[in-house]
Coordinates of C-alpha atoms in Angstrom, one line a residue:
Chain A
M735 CA 11.8 14.2 -28.3
A736 CA 10.2 13.2 -25.1
S737 CA 13.2 14.4 -23.2
S738 CA 12.7 17.9 -24.5
R739 CA 9.3 18.2 -22.9
P740 CA 9.0 20.1 -19.7
R741 CA 8.6 18.0 -16.6
A742 CA 5.4 18.4 -14.6
R743 CA 5.6 21.6 -12.6
S744 CA 4.4 19.9 -9.5
A745 CA 7.2 17.4 -9.5
E746 CA 9.8 20.2 -9.8
V747 CA 8.3 22.1 -6.9
D748 CA 8.1 18.9 -4.9
S749 CA 11.8 18.0 -5.4
A750 CA 12.9 21.5 -4.7
S751 CA 11.2 21.6 -1.3
A752 CA 12.7 18.2 -0.6
R753 CA 16.2 19.4 -1.4
E754 CA 15.8 22.3 0.9
G755 CA 14.3 20.0 3.5
A756 CA 13.0 22.9 5.5
P757 CA 10.7 21.6 8.3
G758 CA 7.4 23.3 8.2
R759 CA 7.9 24.5 4.7
R760 CA 4.8 23.9 2.6
P761 CA 5.5 21.1 0.2
G762 CA 4.8 22.0 -3.4
F763 CA 2.5 19.1 -3.9
A764 CA -0.4 20.3 -1.7
V765 CA -2.2 20.6 -5.0
G766 CA -5.6 21.4 -3.7
H767 CA -4.9 25.0 -3.1
G768 CA -6.9 27.2 -5.5
S769 CA -4.4 30.1 -5.6
R770 CA -1.6 27.7 -6.5
W771 CA -3.6 26.4 -9.4
V772 CA -4.0 30.0 -10.7
L773 CA -0.3 30.5 -10.4
A774 CA 0.4 27.2 -12.1
A775 CA -1.9 28.0 -15.1
A776 CA 0.8 29.2 -17.4
A777 CA 2.9 26.2 -16.7
L778 CA 0.0 23.9 -17.2
A779 CA -0.8 25.5 -20.6
A780 CA 2.8 24.8 -21.6
L781 CA 2.4 21.2 -20.4
A782 CA -0.8 20.8 -22.3
A783 CA 0.8 22.2 -25.4
A784 CA 3.6 19.7 -25.1
A785 CA 1.0 16.9 -25.0
Q786 CA -0.5 18.1 -28.3
A787 CA 2.1 16.3 -30.4
G788 CA 0.7 13.8 -32.8
P789 CA -0.2 10.2 -31.9
R790 CA 3.0 8.4 -31.1
Y791 CA 1.7 4.8 -30.9
G792 CA -1.3 4.8 -33.2
L793 CA -3.3 2.9 -30.6
G794 CA -7.1 3.0 -30.3
R795 CA -9.7 4.3 -32.7
P796 CA -11.5 7.6 -32.9
A797 CA -14.5 8.0 -30.6
T798 CA -17.5 9.4 -32.6
Q799 CA -19.6 12.3 -31.2
A800 CA -22.5 9.8 -30.9
E801 CA -20.5 7.4 -28.9
I802 CA -19.3 10.2 -26.6
A803 CA -22.8 11.5 -26.1
A804 CA -24.0 8.0 -25.2
W805 CA -21.5 7.6 -22.4
D806 CA -20.8 11.1 -21.2
I807 CA -23.1 11.6 -18.2
D808 CA -21.0 14.3 -16.5
I809 CA -23.0 17.4 -15.3
D810 CA -20.9 20.4 -14.3
R811 CA -21.8 22.6 -11.3
D812 CA -23.4 25.2 -13.5
G813 CA -25.7 22.7 -15.1
R814 CA -24.6 23.6 -18.6
K815 CA -24.7 19.9 -19.6
L816 CA -28.1 19.1 -18.1
P817 CA -30.3 17.2 -20.6
P818 CA -33.8 18.3 -22.0
G819 CA -36.8 17.2 -20.0
S820 CA -38.5 18.3 -16.8
G821 CA -40.1 16.8 -13.6
S822 CA -42.3 18.1 -10.9
V823 CA -42.2 17.9 -7.1
A824 CA -45.5 16.0 -7.2
Q825 CA -44.1 13.4 -9.6
G826 CA -40.9 13.2 -7.5
R827 CA -43.0 12.5 -4.4
T828 CA -44.5 9.4 -5.9
L829 CA -41.2 8.2 -7.4
F830 CA -39.4 8.8 -4.1
A831 CA -41.9 6.7 -2.2
A832 CA -41.5 3.9 -4.7
Q833 CA -37.7 4.0 -5.4
C834 CA -35.9 5.9 -2.6
A835 CA -37.8 5.8 0.7
G836 CA -36.8 2.2 1.4
C837 CA -33.2 3.4 2.1
H838 CA -33.5 7.1 2.7
G839 CA -36.8 7.2 4.7
A840 CA -40.2 8.4 3.7
K841 CA -39.2 12.1 4.2
G842 CA -35.5 11.7 3.5
E843 CA -34.7 11.3 7.2
G844 CA -32.3 8.5 6.4
G845 CA -32.1 4.7 7.0
S846 CA -29.6 2.3 5.5
G847 CA -29.0 5.2 3.0
E848 CA -27.9 8.6 3.9
R849 CA -30.1 11.3 5.5
L850 CA -31.0 13.8 2.7
V851 CA -33.0 16.4 4.6
G852 CA -32.4 18.9 7.4
G853 CA -29.3 20.2 9.2
Q854 CA -29.3 23.7 7.7
G855 CA -27.4 26.0 10.0
S856 CA -25.8 23.0 11.9
L857 CA -22.4 22.9 10.1
A858 CA -20.6 25.0 12.6
S859 CA -22.2 23.4 15.6
G860 CA -21.0 20.5 17.7
K861 CA -23.4 18.2 15.9
P862 CA -23.1 19.1 12.2
L863 CA -25.7 17.4 10.0
K864 CA -24.5 17.1 6.4
T865 CA -27.4 16.7 4.0
V866 CA -28.4 17.8 0.5
G867 CA -30.0 20.8 2.0
S868 CA -27.3 21.8 4.5
F869 CA -24.1 20.8 2.7
W870 CA -24.4 20.2 -1.0
P871 CA -23.1 23.3 -2.8
Y872 CA -24.5 22.9 -6.3
A873 CA -28.0 21.7 -7.3
P874 CA -27.0 20.3 -10.7
T875 CA -24.8 17.8 -8.8
L876 CA -28.1 16.2 -7.6
F877 CA -29.0 15.4 -11.1
D878 CA -25.6 14.0 -11.9
Y879 CA -25.4 11.8 -8.8
I880 CA -29.0 10.5 -8.9
R881 CA -28.7 9.6 -12.6
R882 CA -25.4 7.9 -12.3
A883 CA -25.7 6.1 -9.0
M884 CA -29.3 5.9 -7.8
P885 CA -31.3 4.0 -6.8
L886 CA -28.5 1.8 -5.4
N887 CA -30.0 -1.4 -6.8
A888 CA -30.7 0.0 -10.3
P889 CA -28.5 2.9 -11.2
Q890 CA -29.0 4.6 -14.6
S891 CA -32.5 3.2 -14.7
L892 CA -34.4 6.5 -14.3
T893 CA -35.3 8.7 -17.2
S894 CA -34.2 12.3 -17.3
E895 CA -37.8 13.4 -16.4
E896 CA -37.7 11.1 -13.4
V897 CA -34.3 12.4 -12.3
Y898 CA -35.6 16.0 -12.5
A899 CA -38.7 15.0 -10.5
V900 CA -36.7 13.2 -7.7
S901 CA -34.3 16.2 -7.6
A902 CA -37.2 18.5 -7.3
Y903 CA -38.8 16.5 -4.5
V904 CA -35.5 16.3 -2.5
L905 CA -35.0 20.0 -2.8
N906 CA -38.6 20.5 -1.8
L907 CA -38.2 18.4 1.3
N908 CA -35.3 20.7 2.2
G909 CA -37.5 23.8 1.8
L910 CA -35.4 25.0 -1.2
V911 CA -38.2 24.9 -3.9
P912 CA -42.0 25.4 -3.4
D913 CA -44.5 22.5 -3.7
D914 CA -45.6 23.5 -7.3
T915 CA -42.1 23.5 -8.7
V916 CA -41.3 21.9 -12.1
L917 CA -37.6 21.6 -12.7
D918 CA -35.9 21.6 -16.0
A919 CA -32.2 22.4 -16.9
A920 CA -32.6 26.1 -16.4
A921 CA -34.7 25.9 -13.3
L922 CA -32.4 23.3 -11.6
A923 CA -29.3 25.3 -12.4
A924 CA -31.0 28.4 -10.9
V925 CA -31.5 26.8 -7.5
R926 CA -29.0 28.4 -5.1
M927 CA -27.9 26.0 -2.5
P928 CA -27.5 27.4 1.1
N929 CA -23.9 26.1 1.4
R930 CA -22.7 27.2 -2.0
D931 CA -20.0 29.3 -0.6
G932 CA -19.0 26.9 2.2
F933 CA -16.0 25.3 0.6
R934 CA -12.3 26.2 0.9
P935 CA -9.1 25.1 -0.8
D936 CA -6.8 22.7 1.0
P937 CA -4.4 24.6 3.3
R938 CA -2.4 21.6 4.4
P939 CA 0.2 21.2 5.9
D940 CA -1.8 23.0 8.6
V941 CA -0.4 21.7 11.9
P942 CA 2.3 23.9 13.4
L943 CA 5.5 21.8 13.5
R944 CA 7.4 23.2 16.5
A945 CA 4.6 23.5 18.9
R946 CA 4.9 19.8 19.5
P947 CA 5.5 18.3 22.9
E948 CA 8.6 16.1 22.7
Chain B
M1471 CA 6.1 -21.9 27.8
S1472 CA 9.6 -20.5 27.6
D1473 CA 10.7 -21.6 24.2
A1474 CA 10.9 -19.3 21.2
R1475 CA 7.6 -20.4 19.8
T1476 CA 5.7 -19.6 22.9
D1477 CA 7.1 -16.1 22.8
R1478 CA 6.1 -15.8 19.2
D1479 CA 2.7 -17.2 19.7
G1480 CA 2.2 -14.9 22.6
L1481 CA 2.2 -12.1 20.0
A1482 CA -0.6 -13.5 17.9
S1483 CA -3.9 -11.8 17.8
P1484 CA -7.2 -13.4 18.8
Q1485 CA -8.1 -13.9 15.1
R1486 CA -5.3 -16.4 14.9
R1487 CA -6.1 -18.1 18.1
H1488 CA -6.7 -21.5 16.4
V1489 CA -3.0 -21.6 15.5
L1490 CA -2.1 -21.7 19.1
G1491 CA -3.6 -25.0 20.0
R1492 CA -0.1 -26.4 19.8
G1493 CA 1.0 -25.2 23.2
L1494 CA -1.2 -22.7 24.8
A1495 CA -4.5 -21.0 24.3
L1496 CA -5.2 -17.3 24.3
V1497 CA -8.6 -16.5 25.7
G1498 CA -9.7 -12.9 25.7
G1499 CA -6.1 -11.9 25.6
A1500 CA -5.1 -14.0 28.7
V1501 CA -2.6 -16.7 28.6
V1502 CA -4.2 -19.9 29.9
G1503 CA -2.4 -23.2 30.5
N1504 CA -5.1 -25.8 30.2
A1505 CA -5.0 -29.5 30.6
A1506 CA -6.8 -30.3 27.3
A1507 CA -4.5 -28.0 25.3
E1508 CA -1.4 -29.5 26.9
K1509 CA -2.7 -33.1 26.1
A1510 CA -3.4 -32.1 22.5
A1511 CA 0.0 -30.5 22.3
A1512 CA 1.7 -33.7 23.5
E1513 CA -0.2 -35.8 20.9
S1514 CA 0.8 -33.6 18.0
A1515 CA 4.3 -32.8 19.1
A1516 CA 6.7 -32.6 16.2
A1517 CA 9.7 -31.9 18.5
P1518 CA 12.5 -34.4 19.3
P1519 CA 12.5 -37.3 19.8
D1520 CA 9.4 -37.6 17.6
V1521 CA 9.6 -37.4 13.8
P1522 CA 6.6 -35.5 12.5
E1523 CA 4.0 -37.5 10.4
W1524 CA 4.4 -35.1 7.4
M1525 CA 7.9 -36.6 6.9
K1526 CA 6.6 -40.1 6.8
A1527 CA 4.5 -40.0 3.6
P1528 CA 4.7 -38.0 0.4
G1529 CA 2.9 -34.7 0.4
A1530 CA 0.4 -33.4 -2.1
D1531 CA 1.1 -33.7 -5.8
V1532 CA 2.6 -30.9 -7.9
G1533 CA -0.3 -29.0 -9.3
S1534 CA -2.7 -30.2 -6.7
E1535 CA -3.6 -26.5 -6.3
P1536 CA -3.7 -24.8 -9.8
Y1537 CA -3.8 -21.4 -8.1
G1538 CA -2.0 -21.6 -4.8
S1539 CA -3.5 -20.4 -1.5
P1540 CA -2.0 -20.0 2.0
S1541 CA -1.5 -22.9 4.4
R1542 CA -4.7 -24.0 6.1
F1543 CA -3.1 -23.1 9.4
E1544 CA -3.3 -19.4 8.2
R1545 CA -6.9 -19.5 7.3
D1546 CA -7.8 -16.9 9.8
L1547 CA -5.5 -14.4 8.2
I1548 CA -8.2 -12.6 6.3
R1549 CA -9.6 -9.1 5.6
N1550 CA -11.0 -7.3 8.6
I1551 CA -14.7 -7.0 7.5
P1552 CA -17.0 -4.9 9.7
K1553 CA -19.9 -6.7 11.3
S1554 CA -23.5 -5.7 10.9
L1555 CA -23.4 -2.9 8.5
P1556 CA -26.8 -1.8 7.1
Q1557 CA -25.5 -2.6 3.6
Y1558 CA -22.2 -3.9 2.0
T1559 CA -22.6 -2.3 -1.4
S1560 CA -20.9 0.9 -0.4
A1561 CA -18.6 -0.1 2.4
S1562 CA -15.0 -1.0 3.2
S1563 CA -12.8 -3.9 4.5
R1564 CA -9.4 -3.5 6.1
T1565 CA -6.0 -5.1 5.7
P1566 CA -4.8 -7.2 8.7
L1567 CA -1.7 -5.0 9.1
Q1568 CA -0.7 -6.6 12.5
D1569 CA -0.2 -10.0 10.9
L1570 CA 1.7 -9.0 7.8
D1571 CA 5.5 -8.5 7.2
G1572 CA 7.5 -6.4 4.8
I1573 CA 5.8 -3.7 2.7
I1574 CA 3.8 -5.6 0.1
T1575 CA 0.2 -6.4 0.8
P1576 CA -0.9 -9.8 -0.6
N1577 CA -3.6 -9.2 -3.3
G1578 CA -6.2 -11.1 -1.4
L1579 CA -5.7 -9.0 1.7
F1580 CA -5.6 -5.6 0.0
Y1581 CA -8.2 -3.2 1.6
E1582 CA -11.4 -2.6 -0.2
R1583 CA -13.6 0.4 -0.6
H1584 CA -16.4 0.1 -3.1
H1585 CA -19.2 2.6 -3.7
G1586 CA -21.5 0.4 -5.8
G1587 CA -20.3 -3.1 -5.3
I1588 CA -17.7 -5.1 -7.3
P1589 CA -18.6 -5.3 -11.0
E1590 CA -17.7 -8.5 -12.9
I1591 CA -16.2 -7.1 -16.1
D1592 CA -15.3 -9.0 -19.2
P1593 CA -12.0 -7.5 -20.3
D1594 CA -12.6 -8.3 -23.9
R1595 CA -15.8 -6.1 -23.8
H1596 CA -14.4 -3.4 -21.7
R1597 CA -13.6 -0.1 -23.3
L1598 CA -11.8 3.1 -22.2
M1599 CA -13.1 6.4 -23.7
I1600 CA -11.0 9.5 -23.7
H1601 CA -12.8 12.7 -24.7
G1602 CA -13.4 16.3 -23.8
L1603 CA -10.6 18.8 -24.4
V1604 CA -8.5 16.5 -26.5
E1605 CA -7.5 16.7 -30.2
R1606 CA -8.5 13.1 -30.9
P1607 CA -11.2 11.5 -28.8
L1608 CA -10.2 7.8 -28.5
I1609 CA -11.7 4.5 -27.6
L1610 CA -9.2 1.9 -26.4
T1611 CA -9.5 -1.9 -25.8
M1612 CA -7.6 -3.6 -23.0
A1613 CA -5.4 -5.2 -25.6
E1614 CA -4.5 -1.8 -26.9
I1615 CA -3.9 -0.3 -23.5
R1616 CA -1.4 -3.1 -22.8
R1617 CA 0.5 -2.3 -26.0
F1618 CA 1.6 1.1 -24.6
P1619 CA 5.0 1.3 -23.0
S1620 CA 4.6 -0.1 -19.5
E1621 CA 6.2 0.4 -16.1
S1622 CA 6.0 -1.1 -12.6
Q1623 CA 6.1 0.9 -9.5
I1624 CA 5.5 0.2 -5.8
Y1625 CA 3.0 2.6 -4.2
F1626 CA 0.8 2.6 -1.2
L1627 CA -2.9 3.3 -1.4
E1628 CA -4.8 4.6 1.5
C1629 CA -8.4 5.5 2.1
S1630 CA -8.9 9.2 3.1
G1631 CA -10.8 8.2 6.3
N1632 CA -8.3 5.9 8.0
P1633 CA -9.8 6.2 10.6
G1634 CA -12.3 9.1 11.2
F1635 CA -11.4 11.4 14.1
E1636 CA -14.3 10.1 16.1
A1637 CA -13.6 6.4 15.3
M1638 CA -10.3 5.9 17.2
T1639 CA -11.8 3.0 19.3
G1640 CA -10.5 0.0 17.3
R1641 CA -8.8 -2.8 19.1
T1642 CA -6.2 -3.8 16.5
A1643 CA -3.8 -2.0 14.1
S1644 CA -6.2 -3.1 11.4
D1645 CA -9.2 -1.6 13.1
L1646 CA -7.4 1.7 13.4
V1647 CA -5.6 2.2 10.1
G1648 CA -6.2 -1.0 8.1
L1649 CA -7.4 1.1 5.1
V1650 CA -3.9 1.2 3.8
S1651 CA -2.1 -1.3 1.6
C1652 CA 0.8 -1.4 -0.8
A1653 CA 1.5 -3.2 -4.0
E1654 CA 3.7 -3.2 -7.1
W1655 CA 1.5 -1.8 -9.9
T1656 CA 2.1 -2.3 -13.6
G1657 CA 0.5 -0.3 -16.3
V1658 CA 1.1 2.8 -18.5
R1659 CA 1.7 6.4 -17.5
L1660 CA -1.5 8.3 -17.7
R1661 CA 0.5 11.0 -19.4
T1662 CA 1.4 8.7 -22.3
V1663 CA -2.3 7.9 -22.9
L1664 CA -3.3 11.5 -22.7
E1665 CA -0.6 12.5 -25.2
E1666 CA -2.0 9.8 -27.5
A1667 CA -5.3 11.7 -27.5
G1668 CA -3.5 15.1 -27.6
L1669 CA -4.5 17.7 -24.9
K1670 CA -6.0 21.1 -25.9
P1671 CA -4.4 24.1 -24.3
E1672 CA -7.3 24.9 -22.0
A1673 CA -7.2 21.4 -20.4
R1674 CA -6.8 21.6 -16.6
W1675 CA -8.5 18.6 -15.1
V1676 CA -9.3 15.0 -16.0
V1677 CA -12.6 13.6 -14.8
A1678 CA -12.2 9.8 -14.3
E1679 CA -15.3 7.5 -14.2
G1680 CA -15.6 3.9 -13.2
A1681 CA -17.7 1.2 -14.8
D1682 CA -19.2 0.2 -11.5
A1683 CA -22.8 0.7 -10.4
A1684 CA -21.7 4.0 -8.7
A1685 CA -20.1 5.3 -12.0
M1686 CA -17.6 6.6 -9.4
T1687 CA -16.4 10.0 -10.5
R1688 CA -13.5 12.1 -9.4
S1689 CA -11.6 15.0 -10.9
I1690 CA -7.9 14.8 -11.1
P1691 CA -5.7 17.9 -11.5
L1692 CA -3.8 17.9 -14.8
A1693 CA -0.4 18.3 -13.1
K1694 CA -0.9 15.0 -11.3
C1695 CA -2.1 13.3 -14.6
L1696 CA 1.1 14.5 -16.3
D1697 CA 3.4 13.6 -13.4
D1698 CA 3.3 10.1 -11.8
A1699 CA -0.3 9.0 -12.4
M1700 CA -0.7 5.6 -14.0
L1701 CA -3.4 3.5 -15.6
V1702 CA -2.7 0.1 -14.1
Y1703 CA -3.8 -3.4 -15.1
S1704 CA -1.6 -5.5 -12.9
Q1705 CA -0.9 -5.7 -9.2
N1706 CA 1.9 -7.7 -7.6
G1707 CA 2.6 -9.4 -10.9
E1708 CA -0.9 -10.7 -11.8
R1709 CA -3.9 -9.0 -13.3
L1710 CA -5.8 -6.7 -10.9
R1711 CA -8.3 -8.5 -8.7
P1712 CA -12.0 -7.5 -9.3
Q1713 CA -11.9 -5.7 -5.9
Q1714 CA -9.1 -3.5 -7.1
G1715 CA -10.6 -2.5 -10.4
Y1716 CA -10.2 -5.3 -12.9
P1717 CA -9.4 -4.9 -15.7
L1718 CA -8.2 -1.2 -15.4
R1719 CA -7.8 1.5 -12.8
V1720 CA -6.3 4.8 -12.2
L1721 CA -3.4 4.9 -9.7
L1722 CA -2.6 8.3 -8.2
P1723 CA 0.5 7.8 -5.9
G1724 CA 0.1 9.6 -2.6
F1725 CA -3.5 10.8 -3.2
E1726 CA -6.5 9.7 -1.2
G1727 CA -7.6 6.2 -2.4
N1728 CA -11.0 6.9 -3.8
M1729 CA -9.5 9.1 -6.5
S1730 CA -7.7 6.1 -8.0
V1731 CA -10.9 5.3 -9.8
K1732 CA -11.4 1.5 -10.3
W1733 CA -12.9 -0.2 -13.3
L1734 CA -12.0 2.8 -15.3
R1735 CA -14.1 3.4 -18.4
R1736 CA -13.9 7.1 -19.2
L1737 CA -11.5 10.0 -19.0
N1738 CA -13.1 13.4 -19.7
V1739 CA -10.6 16.2 -20.1
T1740 CA -12.0 19.4 -18.8
A1741 CA -11.2 23.0 -17.9
E1742 CA -13.0 22.7 -14.5
P1743 CA -13.4 20.0 -11.9
A1744 CA -16.7 18.1 -12.2
H1745 CA -17.7 19.0 -8.6
S1746 CA -19.2 15.5 -8.4
R1747 CA -21.0 14.4 -5.3
E1748 CA -17.8 12.5 -4.2
E1749 CA -15.8 15.8 -4.3
T1750 CA -18.4 18.1 -2.8
S1751 CA -20.7 16.4 -0.3
K1752 CA -18.6 13.3 0.4
Y1753 CA -14.8 13.5 0.4
T1754 CA -14.5 17.0 1.9
D1755 CA -13.3 17.9 5.3
L1756 CA -15.7 19.9 7.6
M1757 CA -14.0 22.4 9.9
P1758 CA -15.2 23.8 13.2
D1759 CA -16.3 27.1 11.6
G1760 CA -18.7 25.2 9.4
T1761 CA -16.7 25.6 6.2
A1762 CA -15.3 22.5 4.4
R1763 CA -12.0 21.9 2.7
Q1764 CA -12.4 20.7 -0.8
F1765 CA -9.9 18.8 -3.1
T1766 CA -7.9 17.5 -0.1
F1767 CA -6.0 15.0 -2.1
M1768 CA -2.7 14.5 -0.2
M1769 CA -2.3 11.6 2.3
E1770 CA 0.2 13.1 4.8
A1771 CA 3.0 11.2 6.5
K1772 CA 1.9 8.5 8.9
S1773 CA 3.2 5.5 10.7
I1774 CA 1.9 2.7 13.0
I1775 CA 3.6 0.1 15.1
T1776 CA 2.1 -3.2 13.9
R1777 CA 4.0 -5.4 16.4
P1778 CA 3.5 -5.3 19.3
S1779 CA 0.0 -3.8 18.7
G1780 CA -3.5 -4.0 20.0
T1781 CA -4.8 -7.5 21.2
Q1782 CA -1.3 -8.9 21.1
R1783 CA 0.7 -9.8 24.3
I1784 CA 4.4 -9.5 24.8
A1785 CA 6.8 -11.4 27.1
R1786 CA 9.5 -9.8 29.2
G1787 CA 12.9 -9.6 27.6
F1788 CA 13.7 -9.0 23.9
N1789 CA 10.9 -7.7 21.7
E1790 CA 11.4 -6.2 18.2
I1791 CA 9.2 -3.2 17.6
T1792 CA 8.2 -3.0 14.0
G1793 CA 5.7 -1.2 11.9
I1794 CA 5.1 0.7 8.7
A1795 CA 5.4 4.4 7.6
W1796 CA 4.4 6.2 4.5
S1797 CA 3.8 9.7 3.0
G1798 CA 1.9 10.9 0.0
R1799 CA 4.6 13.6 -0.5
G1800 CA 7.5 11.3 -1.1
R1801 CA 10.0 9.1 0.8
I1802 CA 10.0 8.5 4.5
A1803 CA 13.1 10.2 5.9
Q1804 CA 12.9 9.0 9.5
V1805 CA 10.8 7.1 11.9
E1806 CA 11.2 7.6 15.6
V1807 CA 9.9 5.3 18.3
S1808 CA 9.1 6.1 21.9
V1809 CA 8.8 3.4 24.5
D1810 CA 8.1 5.9 27.3
D1811 CA 4.9 7.5 26.1
G1812 CA 6.6 10.3 24.2
Q1813 CA 9.1 11.5 26.8
S1814 CA 12.0 10.4 24.6
W1815 CA 12.4 9.1 21.0
T1816 CA 14.8 6.7 19.3
V1817 CA 15.4 6.6 15.6
A1818 CA 14.3 3.3 14.2
Q1819 CA 16.0 1.4 11.4
L1820 CA 14.4 1.7 8.0
Q1821 CA 14.3 -1.5 5.9
A1822 CA 15.4 -1.0 2.3
P1823 CA 13.9 -0.3 -0.1
V1824 CA 12.7 3.1 1.0
L1825 CA 10.6 4.2 -1.9
T1826 CA 8.6 7.3 -2.7
R1827 CA 4.9 7.0 -1.8
A1828 CA 5.4 3.4 -0.7
L1829 CA 5.0 1.7 2.7
T1830 CA 8.4 1.7 4.5
R1831 CA 9.1 -1.0 7.1
F1832 CA 10.8 0.2 10.4
R1833 CA 12.3 -1.8 13.2
L1834 CA 13.7 -1.1 16.7
P1835 CA 15.1 -3.7 19.0
W1836 CA 13.7 -3.4 22.5
T1837 CA 14.0 -5.1 25.8
W1838 CA 10.9 -4.9 28.0
E1839 CA 11.5 -5.1 31.7
G1840 CA 7.9 -5.5 32.6
A1841 CA 6.9 -2.0 33.5
P1842 CA 3.6 -0.7 32.1
T1843 CA 4.2 1.9 29.4
T1844 CA 2.9 3.3 26.1
I1845 CA 4.8 2.9 22.8
L1846 CA 4.5 5.3 19.9
S1847 CA 5.9 5.9 16.4
R1848 CA 6.2 9.0 14.4
A1849 CA 7.2 9.5 10.8
T1850 CA 9.0 12.3 9.1
D1851 CA 9.0 12.5 5.3
E1852 CA 11.5 14.0 2.9
T1853 CA 9.8 17.4 2.9
G1854 CA 10.4 17.7 6.6
Y1855 CA 6.8 17.1 7.5
V1856 CA 6.4 15.3 10.9
Q1857 CA 3.5 13.1 11.8
P1858 CA 1.4 15.0 14.4
H1859 CA -0.2 14.0 17.7
F1860 CA -4.0 13.6 17.6
A1861 CA -4.4 16.7 19.9
E1862 CA -2.3 18.8 17.5
L1863 CA -4.5 17.8 14.5
T1864 CA -7.8 18.3 16.3
A1865 CA -6.6 21.7 17.7
V1866 CA -6.6 22.9 14.1
R1867 CA -9.4 20.9 12.5
G1868 CA -11.8 19.8 15.3
V1869 CA -13.1 16.3 15.3
K1870 CA -15.8 16.6 12.6
S1871 CA -13.6 16.6 9.5
F1872 CA -13.5 12.8 9.4
Y1873 CA -10.9 12.5 6.6
H1874 CA -7.1 12.8 6.7
N1875 CA -6.4 11.7 10.2
N1876 CA -2.7 10.8 10.3
A1877 CA -2.3 11.0 14.1
I1878 CA 0.4 9.2 16.1
I1879 CA -1.0 5.9 17.3
P1880 CA -0.3 5.0 20.9
W1881 CA -0.3 1.4 22.1
R1882 CA -0.6 0.9 25.9
I1883 CA 1.3 -2.1 27.5
T1884 CA 0.1 -3.4 30.8
A1885 CA 2.2 -5.1 33.5
S1886 CA 1.0 -8.4 32.1
G1887 CA 2.2 -7.6 28.6
E1888 CA -1.2 -7.0 27.2
V1889 CA -1.3 -4.4 24.4
T1890 CA -4.3 -2.2 23.9
N1891 CA -5.4 1.0 22.1
G1892 CA -3.8 3.9 23.9
F1893 CA -6.6 6.2 22.8
L1894 CA -9.0 4.3 25.1
K1895 CA -9.2 4.8 28.8
A1896 CA -7.1 2.2 30.7

């Protein structure tokens, strides 16, 4: 039964290019490429269908919706899974001073923790400065990351209101929301980050093969 | 100074200097014959006509070490831990590549990269949740995970920034590319576990989350999950070490190391990637035009000569050149070595086994006549991809992309036999 299942498309492409052994040919497993994913969608649907067969080993127990809700802290880039609650820039300023400034600096200028502020317009320069304001493409990711991983010494300790507030303050420090902002799920998802369109799929292998000095 | 041991010792790195008290001392890379050292050597000689003292009384009892450790004479063979970091919660340590043989990294020397420290997890209390676009959301205990059909595979693991394009200043092989290691991993195919939950047709990605203080999160394309991806609980025959994700981690052969999420507690099957901080602002590659490459998973073919290598010193005459090569795209097809700074290349011998997405050991016999030179290695993998020179890489990507630097590593050898990083000015 297992042998009738289609093999992973990527593996087939990979071995095909290996057989041909053509130098400079793009190996099929450069999976980051967006267009390749679109092309592979039909094959993936077939794979997923193959994986729908009933449980073969009967291991584990069902996870209840309540259990999933208690553990699932993933926020997607569109913010559709952002929780209820809200927080203001002013609340965030107070929280930031107490919980974040020790590592990230009073104004997010960085310290033992990463710099959070500045650098807009610097990415194509000789001294690019990657911060929340200059580099992060999606505002809801701020909520996701702060909630799951910050502060470094006490992750998952902030309430949703507090995470909204700190997110608002960090965005405010970057000039992306005004001083009187109160962020909730809809407002955070509506913040358009300056570098939203700054990311590209992986084009590798990208180094011309035969231009090499021998 | 002319016996075999002196030659061998002459290759030792400064970290192992204490071992050398037997015959000579290396100070700052220079060979020094010193009266005190010679006297100490005479007192401790185990060469004829003397019979060494360790033959004249029984050794330690069986079981005197319930879990064995290396000889005390090897106590300086340790991880390469950076000095004076602002914090060590999110940081890395490197494997001492120049002092290891073969292709398997001892568990205690496997490189580390943690984003929120090393959690201490009770395996009996640990749970794996699988949810999202699945027919049957599941919770599995470690005992249940170990009941799935298992397999063992040898794969390398490499950090994506090994090293950064502006961090080519290291002295040793470990300083330069010590964020790569290789082990035999045992666990269950991720595909098997996903099939147990049953994938919905719209499933395209699996978001993996660690049970560490960073709740480390990366999105894995479904094709990889259904191909060679594993959930592993053992490494080199024993349970994972805490530093490597005890009791359970993802293992994605050939992909950048941070995606092989450690301390795995949750797999969320989704239609879209999470676009987590780690895959937007962190592990993305900034190009000269200001755009950044995202989802740059593949670790491309690479090699490094580990002996002779930086801070070592060679003697005239026969020297074996040896090192390691690897590719995220499959098997290593060929490693070439140049002993004349790239003017000519010789195919090195590959030590079996040559495994897909594993370290491969190469060797080339060489006689050094004493002329200063630079030695290089370059790997070609089974797809025909050839390891590039640093200048070729940076001509395309600039020097600000940080990750995925697989440049050819040059080692300069001076007239005195001293080996140094060829990226640095002589």
